[in-house]
Amino acid sequence: MVYDGILLGLIVGFIRAGWKNGLLALSQINIRFGWVFPLLLLGQFGLYLLQDKFSFFAQFNGYIYIVIYVTGLSLLWLNRHQKGLGIIFAGVLLNFVVMLANGGRMPVSLEAAQAVLDPIYIDMLMSGDAVTKHFLMDESTRLSFLGDIIPLGPPYPRSQAISIGDVVINVGVFLFILQLLGKKSKPNSNSLPENAL
Amino acid sequence: MGSQRQGYRLKPQELLVVVICLLGTLLFLSFFWDTGFHLPNSGWVMFYALVAGAIVLEYFMFKLPPEGNHQSMDSTIFLAALFIYGPKFSLMVLLVSAVIIAFNRRHVAWWKHYYNFVTYSAMIIGAYWVFEAMGGTLGDFKVVELYAYVGALATYFFVNVLLLASYFFLLYRNQLIPVLAHFVRESIFAYLGILLFSIVLLILILKTNMFGVFLFLIIAVLLSHVFKQLFLMYHEINDKANKDQRTGLFNHSYLEEKLDEYIQLYREEGKAFSFAMLDLDDFKKYNDLYGHPQGDKLLGFVGSILKEECEPHGYICARYGGEEFAVIMPELDKNKARLFIHQLRKRVNNSPFEGVDVLPHGCISFSAGVMEMNADTYEKSQLVGFSDRAMYISKSKGKNVVTVYGEQTFIPQLFEHEINELEQQIKVFLSKDVYTFKHSKRVYSYAVDMSQVLGLAEEERRTLILGALIHDIGKLEVPREVLTKRTKLSQDEWELIKRHVTFGKEFLLATGKYNDLVPLVELHHERYDGGGYPHNLKGPEIPKLARILCIIDSFDAMTTERPYQRTKSFTEALDEMRRCTGTQFDPELVAPFIRYIEQRIEQGDIPEEALQAFEQQQKQQEPNERI
């Protein structure tokens, strides 16, 4: 879901900055401990693969996710002064809070899922196994308004149920990329007119 | 902060603001007291959409000309939410969006956000009450209940205007009724449009759900963009009408408009302000030498400096015409204004620009007249006229000077042409020894002030002022090498320099016209105790005017750079003068001079050359002492 924000940011950013300036600006990206983010992504992906094979990972993956989230959050916090990253932090925090309140997993609303998702996926959700990160919400779910309750479907090009945290993250990503591409490469301006020696 | 708050009492009007805030908060909370806030999942989705909508609309505010008016469309969201989902939903949308907006605009004081939030709460709740009382039902839009909708919208509007007006009334002590009338007049049409838009949004949401919100937001953002273009265009045209294209400063007519406003403010509310006229020195000479295009560049350059210095303080600076500039300084009395213009003058002096080294001062400089608005001034033309007169006094004092109107000494018209004539004579020094030229003009300027301080009679005043201007004319006979020598002078060279008083006397006697100035020129190096030259005269044997000139001349010599002397600061020089009272100087005459200089130090009114020379010397001295 984060990719939507990245894509949109890149498109609008490149339109505004131009191809060459945009690429130049993109190369000047500077996030403290930025290299950790790809590792976190890899970690998540690895977890997804491993949990089917080892019961150990299936059992504890809730905790491992918490570790990944806390790491990501603290990195975002360190970089919160860059435009957009503070918003991403808020979005991740919203998602994190609802997952924490529900044993490390994200509740999905049946209405939203039914509205836009593949029935096979819904069956999987209802049976309660597989799909690592998610579960179907019910009366006992806490903070359900922070869960995946927003149905995204046609005319939007993708079908998905997302949470408000996801929306906020995307807004942040969009703004971050936009400001990144919007940065002017240092113009050679002198504050004084040329005849002022 | 804690220590600042101690002993801080709320003023009555601030207390009222606090009370309004508290009442509003209680009102807000009363809606959530018993049941809290619950929504089904699909309700939350719409909730998020409307919060996002409120934030977007608040961000893309409509800016309306003239200055400072803006209209946000977020009210449409709150009203549509109120009519469909009820007050709790609408209030919650308000709360969440207000918190996010406040967080995003942390630079605005928190209590302003809070008052804003309370205002909106009261508007929503008021509209809800009226809507219910007039038989409106929540949910679907029914045309038969049109009156209830209209009633709710009207209430919303009036609660808003009332609270906004009372805010300005309470905090800025504006009058309530005019402020109210102003708000209604300024905003009623835009506001009505926005209120009606809420009905449009309502129908859109009911018919098409989320898509309606989306469509509405896009239209609003596009409209806001169009309005912004309009606003920018208005500003551009406004600027063109009010600004001088050459310098980027305001123009003459704008200045007059502003002067009228400030004069009115002074009369009605007693708000003080000062006004200054600035005129570039010897601009004609620069123009003649380098041509008008380059002269225009110089004007633009000076304009940019003025702008840079004035804008941060909120002072208004304008090009009055030609090489004349004017500055309005709100809230400054004449001494602060003098200080500001002084600093401005120093900044201009120190700004290098192509070709200005040919000017007599060797840098860009201006003469200024400052005037504080007072009860006797009725008309802006008086203000301009008086400041202009003070500015001309500055010019006649040797330029690159700031004069405050009312403190200046009037130079009688009678001998103005004599001053000009003698000035031509000493201009010879420009090529021979610039120091002597500048020194003569400074001594002349002190003499103008001192003749006022001492209350001299007309004839004495003329003699002193003219004598001061010409007193070193004998140095024309002293070779350039001796005058500008940096190392210690030999005995012979000293004797030669000492003879300049005699040369001066001969010079005057030869031309014949200024015989009455001879005593000043010949005797200004005599000492009170008889140790001076050329005649070793003592005490009252020396004419009074020569004794005065001796004091002034020595003081200026001490405080400026001379080849064969160490420079002193103003305060150091005063100490030295006190020490030499009774030996070198006449005690009776030195006392008023010291008082006069002390006053100038207090006002920060120290000539630029004196400061520069002193600083330069401080720098040079350190390495020298080590050797």
Coordinates of N, CA and C in Angstrom, one line a residue, chain B residues 60-62 73 197 216-229:
Chain B
F60 N -6.4 24.9 1.9 CA -6.6 25.7 0.7 C -7.6 26.8 0.9
M61 N -7.2 27.7 1.8 CA -8.1 28.8 2.1 C -8.2 29.7 0.9
F62 N -9.4 30.4 0.8 CA -9.5 31.4 -0.2 C -9.0 32.7 0.3
M73 N -13.4 27.0 3.5 CA -14.7 26.3 3.2 C -14.9 25.2 4.2
F197 N -23.1 26.0 -0.1 CA -22.4 24.9 -0.5 C -22.5 23.7 0.4
F216 N -16.3 17.1 -4.4 CA -16.5 18.4 -3.8 C -15.1 19.0 -3.4
L217 N -14.2 18.1 -2.8 CA -12.9 18.6 -2.4 C -12.1 19.1 -3.6
I218 N -12.2 18.3 -4.7 CA -11.4 18.7 -5.9 C -11.9 20.1 -6.4
I219 N -13.2 20.2 -6.5 CA -13.8 21.5 -6.9 C -13.3 22.7 -6.0
A220 N -13.3 22.4 -4.7 CA -12.9 23.4 -3.8 C -11.5 23.8 -3.9
V221 N -10.6 22.8 -4.1 CA -9.2 23.0 -4.2 C -8.9 23.8 -5.5
L222 N -9.6 23.5 -6.6 CA -9.4 24.2 -7.9 C -9.9 25.6 -7.7
L223 N -11.0 25.8 -7.1 CA -11.5 27.2 -6.9 C -10.5 28.0 -6.1
S224 N -10.0 27.4 -5.0 CA -9.1 28.1 -4.2 C -7.8 28.5 -5.0
H225 N -7.4 27.6 -5.9 CA -6.3 28.0 -6.7 C -6.6 29.2 -7.6
V226 N -7.8 29.2 -8.2 CA -8.2 30.3 -9.0 C -8.2 31.6 -8.2
F227 N -8.8 31.5 -7.0 CA -8.8 32.7 -6.2 C -7.5 33.2 -5.8
K228 N -6.5 32.3 -5.6 CA -5.2 32.6 -5.3 C -4.5 33.4 -6.4
Q229 N -4.8 33.0 -7.6 CA -4.2 33.7 -8.8 C -4.8 35.1 -8.8

